[in-house]
Coordinates of C-alpha atoms and ligand atoms in Angstrom, one line a residue:
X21 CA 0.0 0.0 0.0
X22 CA 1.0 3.8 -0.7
X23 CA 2.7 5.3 2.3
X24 CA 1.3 8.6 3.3
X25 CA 4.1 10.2 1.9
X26 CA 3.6 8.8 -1.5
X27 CA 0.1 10.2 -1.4
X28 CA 1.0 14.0 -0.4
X29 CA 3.9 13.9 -3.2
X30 CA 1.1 12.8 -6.0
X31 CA -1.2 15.2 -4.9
X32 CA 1.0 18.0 -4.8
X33 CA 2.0 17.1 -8.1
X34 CA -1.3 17.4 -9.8
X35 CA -1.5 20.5 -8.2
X36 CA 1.8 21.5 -9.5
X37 CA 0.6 20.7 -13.0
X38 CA -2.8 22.8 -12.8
X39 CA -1.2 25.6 -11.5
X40 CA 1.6 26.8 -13.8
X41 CA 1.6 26.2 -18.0
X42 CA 5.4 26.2 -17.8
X43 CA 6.2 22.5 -19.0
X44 CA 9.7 22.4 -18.4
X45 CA 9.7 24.1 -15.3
X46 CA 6.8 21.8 -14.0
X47 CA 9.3 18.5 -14.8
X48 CA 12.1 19.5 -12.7
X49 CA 9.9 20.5 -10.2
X50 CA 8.4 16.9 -10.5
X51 CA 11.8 15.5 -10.5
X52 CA 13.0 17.5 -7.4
X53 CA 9.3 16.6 -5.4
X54 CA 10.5 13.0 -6.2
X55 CA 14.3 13.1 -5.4
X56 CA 13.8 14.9 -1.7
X57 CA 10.5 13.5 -0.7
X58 CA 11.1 10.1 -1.6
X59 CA 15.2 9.5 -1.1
X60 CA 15.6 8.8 -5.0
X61 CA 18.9 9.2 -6.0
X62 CA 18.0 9.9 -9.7
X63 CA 15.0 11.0 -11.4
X64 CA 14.9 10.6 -14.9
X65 CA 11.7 11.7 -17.0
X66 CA 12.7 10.7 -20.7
X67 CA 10.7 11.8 -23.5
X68 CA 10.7 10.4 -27.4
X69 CA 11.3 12.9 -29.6
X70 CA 8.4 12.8 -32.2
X71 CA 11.1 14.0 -34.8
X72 CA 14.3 11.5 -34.1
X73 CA 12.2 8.5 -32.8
X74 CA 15.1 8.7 -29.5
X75 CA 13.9 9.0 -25.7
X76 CA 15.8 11.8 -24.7
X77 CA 16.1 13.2 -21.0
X78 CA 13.4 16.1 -20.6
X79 CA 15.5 17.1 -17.3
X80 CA 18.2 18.8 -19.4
X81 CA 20.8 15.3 -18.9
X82 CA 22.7 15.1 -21.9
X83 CA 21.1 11.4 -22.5
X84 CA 19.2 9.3 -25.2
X85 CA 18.5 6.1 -25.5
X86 CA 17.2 4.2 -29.1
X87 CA 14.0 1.7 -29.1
X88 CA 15.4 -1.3 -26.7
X89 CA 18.7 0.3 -25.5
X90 CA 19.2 -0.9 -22.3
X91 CA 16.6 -1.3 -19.3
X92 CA 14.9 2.3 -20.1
X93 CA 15.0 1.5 -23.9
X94 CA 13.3 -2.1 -23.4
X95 CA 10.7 -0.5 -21.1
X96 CA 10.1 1.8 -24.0
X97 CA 9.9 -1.0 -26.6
X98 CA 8.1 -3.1 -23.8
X99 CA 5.4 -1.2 -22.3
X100 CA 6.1 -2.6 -18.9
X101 CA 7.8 -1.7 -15.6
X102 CA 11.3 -3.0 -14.9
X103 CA 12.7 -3.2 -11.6
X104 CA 16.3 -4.4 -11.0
X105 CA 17.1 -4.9 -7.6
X106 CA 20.7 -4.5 -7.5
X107 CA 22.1 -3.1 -10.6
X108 CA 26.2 -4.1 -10.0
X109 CA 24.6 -7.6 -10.8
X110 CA 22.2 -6.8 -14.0
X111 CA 23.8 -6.9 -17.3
X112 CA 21.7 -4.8 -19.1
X113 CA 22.1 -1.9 -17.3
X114 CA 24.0 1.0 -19.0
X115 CA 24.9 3.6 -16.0
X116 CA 24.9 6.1 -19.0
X117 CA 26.0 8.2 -16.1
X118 CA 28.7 6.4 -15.0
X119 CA 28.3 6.5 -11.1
X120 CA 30.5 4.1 -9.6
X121 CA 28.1 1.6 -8.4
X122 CA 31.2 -0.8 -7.8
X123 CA 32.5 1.1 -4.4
X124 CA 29.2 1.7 -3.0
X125 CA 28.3 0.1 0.1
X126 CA 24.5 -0.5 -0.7
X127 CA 22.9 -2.2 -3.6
X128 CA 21.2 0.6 -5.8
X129 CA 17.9 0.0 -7.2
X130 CA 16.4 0.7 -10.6
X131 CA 13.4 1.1 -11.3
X132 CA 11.6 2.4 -15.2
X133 CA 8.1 2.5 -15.8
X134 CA 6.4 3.8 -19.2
X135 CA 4.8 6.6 -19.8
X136 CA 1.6 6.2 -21.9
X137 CA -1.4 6.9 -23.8
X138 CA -3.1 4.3 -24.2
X139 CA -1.2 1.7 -25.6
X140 CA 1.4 4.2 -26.8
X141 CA 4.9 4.8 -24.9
X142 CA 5.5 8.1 -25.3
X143 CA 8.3 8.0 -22.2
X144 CA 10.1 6.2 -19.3
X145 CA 10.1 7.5 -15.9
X146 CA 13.1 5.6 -14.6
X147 CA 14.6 6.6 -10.6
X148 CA 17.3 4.6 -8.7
X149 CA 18.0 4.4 -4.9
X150 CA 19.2 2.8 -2.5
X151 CA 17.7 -1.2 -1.9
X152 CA 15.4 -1.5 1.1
X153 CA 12.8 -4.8 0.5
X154 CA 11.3 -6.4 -2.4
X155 CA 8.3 -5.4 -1.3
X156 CA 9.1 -1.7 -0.7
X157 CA 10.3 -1.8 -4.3
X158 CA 6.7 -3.3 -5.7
X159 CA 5.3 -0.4 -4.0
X160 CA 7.4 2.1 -5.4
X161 CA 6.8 1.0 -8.9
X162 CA 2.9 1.1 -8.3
X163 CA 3.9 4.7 -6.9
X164 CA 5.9 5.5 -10.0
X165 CA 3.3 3.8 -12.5
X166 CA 0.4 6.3 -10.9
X167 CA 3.3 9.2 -11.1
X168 CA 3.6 8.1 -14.9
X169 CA -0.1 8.2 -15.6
X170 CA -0.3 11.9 -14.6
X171 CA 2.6 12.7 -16.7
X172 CA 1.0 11.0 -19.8
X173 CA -1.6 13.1 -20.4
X174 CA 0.7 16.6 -19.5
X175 CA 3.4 15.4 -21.6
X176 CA 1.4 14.6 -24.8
X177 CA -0.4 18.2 -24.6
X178 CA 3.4 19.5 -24.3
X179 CA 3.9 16.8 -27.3
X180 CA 1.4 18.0 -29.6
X181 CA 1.8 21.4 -29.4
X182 CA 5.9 21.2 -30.3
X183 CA 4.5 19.2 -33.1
X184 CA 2.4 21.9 -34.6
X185 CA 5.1 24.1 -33.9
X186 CA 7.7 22.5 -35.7
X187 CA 5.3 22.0 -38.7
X188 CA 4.2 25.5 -38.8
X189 CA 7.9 26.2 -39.1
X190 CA 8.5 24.3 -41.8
X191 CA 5.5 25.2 -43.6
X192 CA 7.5 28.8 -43.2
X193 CA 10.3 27.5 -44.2
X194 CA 8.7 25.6 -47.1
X195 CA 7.6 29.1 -48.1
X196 CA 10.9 30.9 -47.7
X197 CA 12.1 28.5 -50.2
X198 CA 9.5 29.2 -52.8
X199 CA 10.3 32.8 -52.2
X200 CA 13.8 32.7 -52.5
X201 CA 13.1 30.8 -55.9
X202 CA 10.8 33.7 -56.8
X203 CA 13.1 36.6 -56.2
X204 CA 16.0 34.7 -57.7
X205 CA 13.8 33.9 -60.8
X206 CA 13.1 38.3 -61.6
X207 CA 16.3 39.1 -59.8
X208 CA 14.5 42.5 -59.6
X209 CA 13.2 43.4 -56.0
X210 CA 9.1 44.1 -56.0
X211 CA 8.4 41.9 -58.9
X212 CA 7.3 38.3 -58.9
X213 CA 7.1 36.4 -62.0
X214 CA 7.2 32.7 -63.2
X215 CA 6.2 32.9 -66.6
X216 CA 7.8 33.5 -70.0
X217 CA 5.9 36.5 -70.9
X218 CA 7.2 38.7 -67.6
X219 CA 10.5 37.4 -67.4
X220 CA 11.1 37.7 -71.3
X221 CA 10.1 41.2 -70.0
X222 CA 12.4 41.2 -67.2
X223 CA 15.1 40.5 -69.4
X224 CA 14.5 43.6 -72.1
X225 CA 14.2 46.0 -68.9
X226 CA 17.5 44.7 -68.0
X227 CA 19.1 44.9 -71.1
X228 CA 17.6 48.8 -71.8
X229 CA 18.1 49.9 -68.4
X230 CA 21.6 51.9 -68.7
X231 CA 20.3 53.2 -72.1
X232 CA 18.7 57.0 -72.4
X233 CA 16.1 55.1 -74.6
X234 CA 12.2 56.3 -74.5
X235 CA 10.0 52.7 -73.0
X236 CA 6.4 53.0 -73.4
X237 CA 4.7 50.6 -70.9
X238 CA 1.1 49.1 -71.9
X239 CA -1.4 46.9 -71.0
X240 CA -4.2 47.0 -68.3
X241 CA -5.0 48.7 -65.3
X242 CA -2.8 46.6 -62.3
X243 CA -0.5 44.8 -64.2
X244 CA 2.7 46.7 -63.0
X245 CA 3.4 49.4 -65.1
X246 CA 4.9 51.6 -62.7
X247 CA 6.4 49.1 -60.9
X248 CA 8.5 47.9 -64.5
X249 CA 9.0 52.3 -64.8
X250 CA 10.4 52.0 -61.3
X251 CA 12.5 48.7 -62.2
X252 CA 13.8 50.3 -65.2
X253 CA 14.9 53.5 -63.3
X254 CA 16.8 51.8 -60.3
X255 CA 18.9 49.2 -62.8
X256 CA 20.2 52.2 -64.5
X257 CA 22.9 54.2 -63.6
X258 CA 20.5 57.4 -62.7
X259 CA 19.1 55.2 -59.8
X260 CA 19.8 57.6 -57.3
X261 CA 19.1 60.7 -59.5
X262 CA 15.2 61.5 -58.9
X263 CA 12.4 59.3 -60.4
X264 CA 9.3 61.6 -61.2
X265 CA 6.0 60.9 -61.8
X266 CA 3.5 62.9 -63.4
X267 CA 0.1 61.7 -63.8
X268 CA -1.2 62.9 -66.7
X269 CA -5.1 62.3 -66.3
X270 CA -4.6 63.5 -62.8
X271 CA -3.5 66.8 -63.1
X272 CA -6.0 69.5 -64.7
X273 CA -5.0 70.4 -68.6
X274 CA -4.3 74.4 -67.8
X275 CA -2.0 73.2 -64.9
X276 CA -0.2 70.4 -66.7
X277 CA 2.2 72.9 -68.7
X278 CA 2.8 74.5 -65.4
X279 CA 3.8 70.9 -63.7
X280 CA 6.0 69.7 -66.5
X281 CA 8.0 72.7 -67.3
X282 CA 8.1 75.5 -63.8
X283 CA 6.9 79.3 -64.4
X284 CA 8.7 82.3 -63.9
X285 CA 7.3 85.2 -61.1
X286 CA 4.7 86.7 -62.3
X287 CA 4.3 84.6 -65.8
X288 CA 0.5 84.8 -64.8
X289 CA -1.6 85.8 -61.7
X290 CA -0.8 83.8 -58.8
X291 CA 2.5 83.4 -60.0
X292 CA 4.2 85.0 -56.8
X293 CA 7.3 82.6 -57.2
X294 CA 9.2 81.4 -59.8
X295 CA 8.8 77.8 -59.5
X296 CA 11.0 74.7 -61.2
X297 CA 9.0 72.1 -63.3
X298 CA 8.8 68.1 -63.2
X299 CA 11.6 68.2 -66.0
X300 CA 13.6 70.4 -64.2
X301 CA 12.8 69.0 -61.3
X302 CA 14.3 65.2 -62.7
X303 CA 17.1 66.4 -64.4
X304 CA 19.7 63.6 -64.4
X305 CA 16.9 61.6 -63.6
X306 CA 13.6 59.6 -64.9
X307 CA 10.5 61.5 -65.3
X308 CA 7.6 58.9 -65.5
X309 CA 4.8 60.0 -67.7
X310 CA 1.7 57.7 -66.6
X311 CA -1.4 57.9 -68.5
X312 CA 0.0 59.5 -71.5
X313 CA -3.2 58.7 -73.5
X314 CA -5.1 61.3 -71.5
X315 CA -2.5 64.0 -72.4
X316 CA -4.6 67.0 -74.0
X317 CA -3.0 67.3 -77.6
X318 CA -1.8 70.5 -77.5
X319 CA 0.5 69.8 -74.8
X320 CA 1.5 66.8 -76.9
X321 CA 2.9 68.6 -79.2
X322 CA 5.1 70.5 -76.3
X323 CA 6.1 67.3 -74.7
X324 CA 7.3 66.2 -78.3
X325 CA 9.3 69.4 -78.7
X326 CA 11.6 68.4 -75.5
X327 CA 12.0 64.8 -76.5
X328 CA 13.6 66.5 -79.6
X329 CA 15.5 68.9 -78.4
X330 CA 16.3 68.2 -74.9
X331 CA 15.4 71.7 -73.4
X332 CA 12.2 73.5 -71.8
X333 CA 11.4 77.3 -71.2
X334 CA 9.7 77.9 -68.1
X335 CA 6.0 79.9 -68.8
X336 CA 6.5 83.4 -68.9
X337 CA 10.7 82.9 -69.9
X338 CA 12.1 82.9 -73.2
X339 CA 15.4 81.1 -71.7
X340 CA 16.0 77.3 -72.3
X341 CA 17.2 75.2 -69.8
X342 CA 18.9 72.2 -71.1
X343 CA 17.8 69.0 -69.3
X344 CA 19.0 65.7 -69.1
X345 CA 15.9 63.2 -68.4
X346 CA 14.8 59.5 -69.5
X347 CA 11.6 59.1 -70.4
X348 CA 8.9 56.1 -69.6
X349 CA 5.5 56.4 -70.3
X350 CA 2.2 54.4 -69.6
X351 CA -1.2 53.7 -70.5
X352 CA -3.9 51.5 -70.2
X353 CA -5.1 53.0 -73.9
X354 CA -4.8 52.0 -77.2
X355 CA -2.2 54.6 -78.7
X356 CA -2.1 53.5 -82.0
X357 CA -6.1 53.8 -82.3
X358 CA -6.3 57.0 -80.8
X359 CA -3.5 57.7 -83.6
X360 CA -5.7 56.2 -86.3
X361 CA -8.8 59.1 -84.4
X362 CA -6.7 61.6 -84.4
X363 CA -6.5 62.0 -80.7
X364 CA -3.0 61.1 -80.4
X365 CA 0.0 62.9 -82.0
X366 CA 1.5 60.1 -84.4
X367 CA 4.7 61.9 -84.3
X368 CA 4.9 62.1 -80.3
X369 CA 3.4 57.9 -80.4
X370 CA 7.0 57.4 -82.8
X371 CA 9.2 59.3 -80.8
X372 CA 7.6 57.4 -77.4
X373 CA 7.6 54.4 -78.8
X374 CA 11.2 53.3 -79.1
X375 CA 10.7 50.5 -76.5
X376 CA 7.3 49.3 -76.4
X377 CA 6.5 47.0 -73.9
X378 CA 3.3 45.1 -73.8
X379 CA 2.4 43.9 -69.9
X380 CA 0.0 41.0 -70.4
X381 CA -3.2 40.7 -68.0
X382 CA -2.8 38.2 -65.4
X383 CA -5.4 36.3 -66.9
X384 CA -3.5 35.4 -69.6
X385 CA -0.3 34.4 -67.3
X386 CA -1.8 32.3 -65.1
X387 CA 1.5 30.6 -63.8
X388 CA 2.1 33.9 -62.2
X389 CA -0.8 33.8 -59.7
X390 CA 0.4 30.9 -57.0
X391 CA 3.7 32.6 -57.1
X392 CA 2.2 36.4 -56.4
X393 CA -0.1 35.0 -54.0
X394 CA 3.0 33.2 -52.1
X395 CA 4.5 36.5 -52.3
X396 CA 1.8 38.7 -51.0
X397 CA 0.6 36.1 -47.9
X398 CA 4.2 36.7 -46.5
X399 CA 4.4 40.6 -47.1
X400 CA 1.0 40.9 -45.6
X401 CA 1.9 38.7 -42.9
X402 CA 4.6 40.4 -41.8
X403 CA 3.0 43.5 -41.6
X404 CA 0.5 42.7 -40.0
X405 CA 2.2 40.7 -37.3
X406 CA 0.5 37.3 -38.7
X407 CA 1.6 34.0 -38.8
X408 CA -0.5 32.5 -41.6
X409 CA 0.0 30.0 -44.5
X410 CA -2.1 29.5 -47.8
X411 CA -4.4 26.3 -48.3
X412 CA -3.5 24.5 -52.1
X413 CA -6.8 24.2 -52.7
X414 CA -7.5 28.2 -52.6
X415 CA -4.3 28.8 -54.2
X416 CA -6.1 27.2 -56.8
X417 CA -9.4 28.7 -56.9
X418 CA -7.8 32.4 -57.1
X419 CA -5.7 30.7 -59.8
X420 CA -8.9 29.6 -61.8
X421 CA -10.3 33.4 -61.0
X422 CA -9.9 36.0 -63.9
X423 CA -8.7 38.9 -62.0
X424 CA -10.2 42.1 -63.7
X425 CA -8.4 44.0 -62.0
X426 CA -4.7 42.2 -62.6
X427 CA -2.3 42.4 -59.7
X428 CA -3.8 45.3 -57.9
X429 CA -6.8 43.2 -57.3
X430 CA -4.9 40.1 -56.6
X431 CA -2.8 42.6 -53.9
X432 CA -6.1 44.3 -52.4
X433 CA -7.8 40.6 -51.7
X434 CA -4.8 38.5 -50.2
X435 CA -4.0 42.1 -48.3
X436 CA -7.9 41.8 -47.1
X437 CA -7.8 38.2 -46.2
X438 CA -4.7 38.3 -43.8
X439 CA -6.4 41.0 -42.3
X440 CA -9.9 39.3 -41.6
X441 CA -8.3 36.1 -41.3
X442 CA -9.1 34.4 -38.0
X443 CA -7.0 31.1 -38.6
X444 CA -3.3 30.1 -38.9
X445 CA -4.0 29.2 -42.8
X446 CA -6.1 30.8 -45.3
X447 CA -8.2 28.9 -47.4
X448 CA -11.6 28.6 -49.0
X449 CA -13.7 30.2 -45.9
X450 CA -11.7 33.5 -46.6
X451 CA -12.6 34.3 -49.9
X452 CA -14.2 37.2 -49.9
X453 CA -18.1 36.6 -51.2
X454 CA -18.0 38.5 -54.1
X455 CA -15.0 36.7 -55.4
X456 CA -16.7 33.4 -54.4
X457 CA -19.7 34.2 -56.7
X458 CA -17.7 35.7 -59.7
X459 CA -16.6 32.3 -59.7
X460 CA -19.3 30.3 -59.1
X461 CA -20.9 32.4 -62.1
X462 CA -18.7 31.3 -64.3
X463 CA -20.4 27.5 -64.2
X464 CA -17.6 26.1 -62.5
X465 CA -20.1 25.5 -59.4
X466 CA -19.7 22.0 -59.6
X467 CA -16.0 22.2 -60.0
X468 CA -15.6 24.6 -57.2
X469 CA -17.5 21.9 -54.8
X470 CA -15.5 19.4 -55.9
X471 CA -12.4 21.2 -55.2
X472 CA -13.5 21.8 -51.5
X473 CA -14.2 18.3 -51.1
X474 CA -10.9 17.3 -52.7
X475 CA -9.4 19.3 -49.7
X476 CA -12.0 17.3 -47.4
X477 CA -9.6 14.2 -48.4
X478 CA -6.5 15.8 -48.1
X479 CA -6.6 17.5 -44.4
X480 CA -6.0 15.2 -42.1
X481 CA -7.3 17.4 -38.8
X482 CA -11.1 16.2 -38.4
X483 CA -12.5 19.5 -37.0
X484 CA -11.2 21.3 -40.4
X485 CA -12.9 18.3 -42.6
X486 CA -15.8 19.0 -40.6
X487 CA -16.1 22.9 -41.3
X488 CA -15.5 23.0 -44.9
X489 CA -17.7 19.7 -45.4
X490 CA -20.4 21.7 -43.3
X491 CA -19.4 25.3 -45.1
X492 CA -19.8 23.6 -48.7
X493 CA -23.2 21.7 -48.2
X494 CA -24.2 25.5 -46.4
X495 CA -23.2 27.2 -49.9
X496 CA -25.2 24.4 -51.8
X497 CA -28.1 24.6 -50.4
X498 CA -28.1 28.2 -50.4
X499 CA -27.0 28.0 -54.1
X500 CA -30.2 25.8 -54.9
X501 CA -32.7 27.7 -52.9
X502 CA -32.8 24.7 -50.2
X503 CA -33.8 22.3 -52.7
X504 CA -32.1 19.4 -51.1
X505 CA -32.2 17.3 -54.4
X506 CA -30.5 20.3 -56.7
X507 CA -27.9 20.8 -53.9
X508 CA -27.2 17.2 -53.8
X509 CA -26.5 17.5 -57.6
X510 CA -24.4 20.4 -56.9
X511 CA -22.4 18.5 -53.9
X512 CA -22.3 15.3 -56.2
X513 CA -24.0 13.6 -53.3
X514 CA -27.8 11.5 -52.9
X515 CA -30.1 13.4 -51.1
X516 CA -29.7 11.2 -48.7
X517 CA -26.1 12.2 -47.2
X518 CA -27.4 15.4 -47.9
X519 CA -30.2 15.2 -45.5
X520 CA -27.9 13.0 -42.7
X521 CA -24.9 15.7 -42.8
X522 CA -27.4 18.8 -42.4
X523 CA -28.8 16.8 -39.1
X524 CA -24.9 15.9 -38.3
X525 CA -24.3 19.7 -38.5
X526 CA -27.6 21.0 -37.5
X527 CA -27.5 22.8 -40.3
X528 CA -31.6 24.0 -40.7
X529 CA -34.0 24.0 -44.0
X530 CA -34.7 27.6 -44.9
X531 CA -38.2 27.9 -46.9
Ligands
ATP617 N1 5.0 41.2 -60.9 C1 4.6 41.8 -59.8 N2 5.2 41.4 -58.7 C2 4.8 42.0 -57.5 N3 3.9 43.0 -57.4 C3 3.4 43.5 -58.5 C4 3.7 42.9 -59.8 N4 3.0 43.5 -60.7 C5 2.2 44.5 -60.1 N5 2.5 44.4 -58.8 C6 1.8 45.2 -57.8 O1 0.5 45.5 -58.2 C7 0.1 46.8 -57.9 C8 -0.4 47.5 -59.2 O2 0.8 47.7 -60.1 P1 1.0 49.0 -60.8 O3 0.6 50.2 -60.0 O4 2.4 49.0 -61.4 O5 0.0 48.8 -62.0 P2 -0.3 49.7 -63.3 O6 -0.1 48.9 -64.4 O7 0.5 51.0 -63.2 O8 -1.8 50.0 -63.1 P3 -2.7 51.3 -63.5 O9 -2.8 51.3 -65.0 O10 -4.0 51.1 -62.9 O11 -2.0 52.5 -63.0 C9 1.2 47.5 -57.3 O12 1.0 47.6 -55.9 C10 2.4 46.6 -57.6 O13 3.4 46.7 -56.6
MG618 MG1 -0.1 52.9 -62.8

């Protein structure tokens, strides 16, 4: 029977463990309860390491053992308690810490015992001490098998949680990699790209760079025209010279002169200064003309008369200043139509159009998406203090999507996402429901479903299986007006499991 002492120790143990989260701490506090309560020479509470398959000492002892290593290894392998009365006389046993058990007077005991839950080892609790009676030694292994059964349950809490810890870190790292792959792939800062078309383009801005030659950026709203105008200014030599933008649908037409090329005092009222102009302004520098399309015409003809010469006037001064700028324009227009309407100066669209370069939609480079998303969940992330990963299966779903709105959408919804997101990994609950129906419009409903239940298979952690299987029957049924038959169809279910998941989720049929 349990001494008194035994008792108080195991009590104040279970104490221990409610009161403070502090695992380690908890242990050798354990250990130490055991050591001077009891007269245990040793305590030692080893642990297997879910990662090298070794019991290891929790304590801080520099000691492992493999599956069957000695007594604490067979106990392991075993599943039982082993006691060894006197350990001079017992083979087996290792004295990893080499005491010299030759010169003692007394016989030193051993005792292991496992650590479990269930049928699972998942440690050895092993003491020694000094040999009193057999029967004092059945007792303390029935005290250190109850001692055991109170660390199971702690332990595999402090288990499970280094586990999802250590796979959150390598999903992090597992992400740093694709990253560093990204960056290496542009070798330009800012811009992620996988396929042909942008890193063919990567390539020309490289190569013109260092030049003085005019680019003219097109393509659709988002798609990185600035951020290629940017690009193009730090490779070359006048990176750090200024880098000016002027948006020319931004600015009203009678102050646009003004902007691009200064005044002199008193050129017109409300002149009280003389004031320097973009071109001044950027001189040794980049000036980046954005919209050009929605430049009124008769300015055209002034910003054609500095690409040719190289020199402005400021209004209300007959003096020309030389200036030394490279040009890169941008527009989301059609240049050569508004040529073709007259709307455009054909002279000014030759003289621009040295180095055209055509940014595709995103649409149409689809092998870009996973990669910018990658890219944007760790930006986001970081800024906003978040530790989140991105599910395959909604990587794919924004990959099926047809982004109007290019990478500037794409940006706005992963930056939206991180911030709403509640979890540790994004996925097909975060997409925000306009999004969700864009997608569904485009009759991939079916698809869509079958996507979240292909996730449904993959996920291994029941509680997530459960929400998205509950989330997509929700959607369905909501889809098909609470038609139980049509959402079935949808689901590519009977009725049936329909019917028996909405009473396993309680999930309620709205007229
Ligand atoms: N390849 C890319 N890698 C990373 N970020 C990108 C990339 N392309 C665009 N972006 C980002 O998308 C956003 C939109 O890009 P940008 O402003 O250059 O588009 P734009 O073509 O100038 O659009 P608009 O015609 O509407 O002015 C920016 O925040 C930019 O940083
Ligand atoms: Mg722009």
């Amino acid at each position: 029977m349990l001494e008194k002492i035994q008792l108080s120790v195991l009590y104040n143990i279970s104490k221990a463990l409610s009161m403070s989260p502090d695992i380690p701490k908890n242990i050798e506090y354990i250990s130490n309860l055991l050591s001077s309560y009891l007269e245990y020479e040793n305590v030692f509470i080893n642990v297997v390491n879910p990662f090298t398959q070794e019991l290891e000492n929790f304590g801080g002892l520099d000691l492992s053992y493999r599956r069957g290593e000695g007594i604490t290894g067979k106990v392991w392998k075993y599943g039982v308690p082993i006691v060894i009365p006197d350990v001079s006389k017992e083979e087996g046993f290792l004295n990893k810490l080499r005491r010299d058990l030759k010169n003692k007077k007394e016989k030193i005991s051993f005792i292991a015992v496992p650590i479990k839950i269930g049928n699972k080892v998942i440690g050895v609790l092993a003491i020694d001490k000094i040999y009193s009676d057999k029967e004092s030694l059945n007792i303390h292994t029935e005290f250190l098998t109850m001692v055991a059964g109170i660390l199971g349950g702690y332990l595999k809490l402090y288990l499970d949680f280094e586990t999802e810890k250590r796979r959150i870190e390598e999903e992090k790292k597992y992400l740093q990699t694709q990253l560093n792959t990204i960056m290496s792939k542009t070798g330009i800062e800012g811009i992620v790209a996988k396929s042909k078309k942008i890193l063919e383009i990567v390539d020309i801005i490289k190569n013109v760079a260092d030049t003085t030659a005019t680019v003219l950026l097109t393509g659709e709203s988002g798609v990185g025209k600035e951020v290629f105008a940017k690009a193009i200014h730090k490779l070359s030599s006048r990176a750090d010279k200024p880098f000016i933008k002027i948006n020319c649908a931004a600015i009203p037409e009678d102050l646009l002169e003004s902007e691009l090329f200064g005044y002199e005092k008193g050129a017109f009222t409300g002149a009280h200064t003389t004031k320097k102009g973009k071109f001044e302004l950027a001189n040794g520098g980049t000036i980046f003309l954005d919209e050009i399309g929605d430049m009124p015409l008769l300015l055209q003809s002034k910003l054609l008369r500095v690409l040719q010469e190289k020199e402005i006037e400021r209004l209300g001064s007959s003096k020309t200043i030389k200036v030394d700028v490279r040009i890169i324009a941008a527009t989301n227009k059609n240049l050569e139509k508004m040529v073709q309407e007259g709307t455009f100066r054909e002279d000014l669209y030759y003289r621009l159009n040295v180095i055209p370069i055509y940014i595709p939609p995103l649409r149409e480079r689809k092998e870009d998406i996973p990669m910018l998303i990658y890219y944007f969940v760790d930006k986001f992330s970081k800024l906003y203090r978040k530790k989140l990963t991105v599910s395959k299966e909604l990587v794919d779903l924004l990959t099926d999507y047809e982004w109007p709105g290019n990478v500037r959408e794409l940006q706005n919804t992963i930056e939206r996402m991180v911030i709403l997101s509640k979890s540790e990994k994004l996925d097909f609950k975060d997409l925000p429901a306009d999004i969700r129906k864009k997608l569904n419009e485009k009759s991939k409903t079916r698809e869509v479903y079958l996507k979240a239940q292909g996730e449904i298979q993959e996920i291994k952690l029941p509680k997530t299986v459960q929400q998205i299987e509950k989330e997509a029957i929700e959607r369905a049924l909501e889809e098909s007006n609470y038609v139980i038959k049509k959402a079935a169809k949808l689901l590519g279910m009977t009725p049936r499991q329909v019917r028996y998941r909405m009473e396993k989720y309680n999930i309620p049929l709205k007229k």
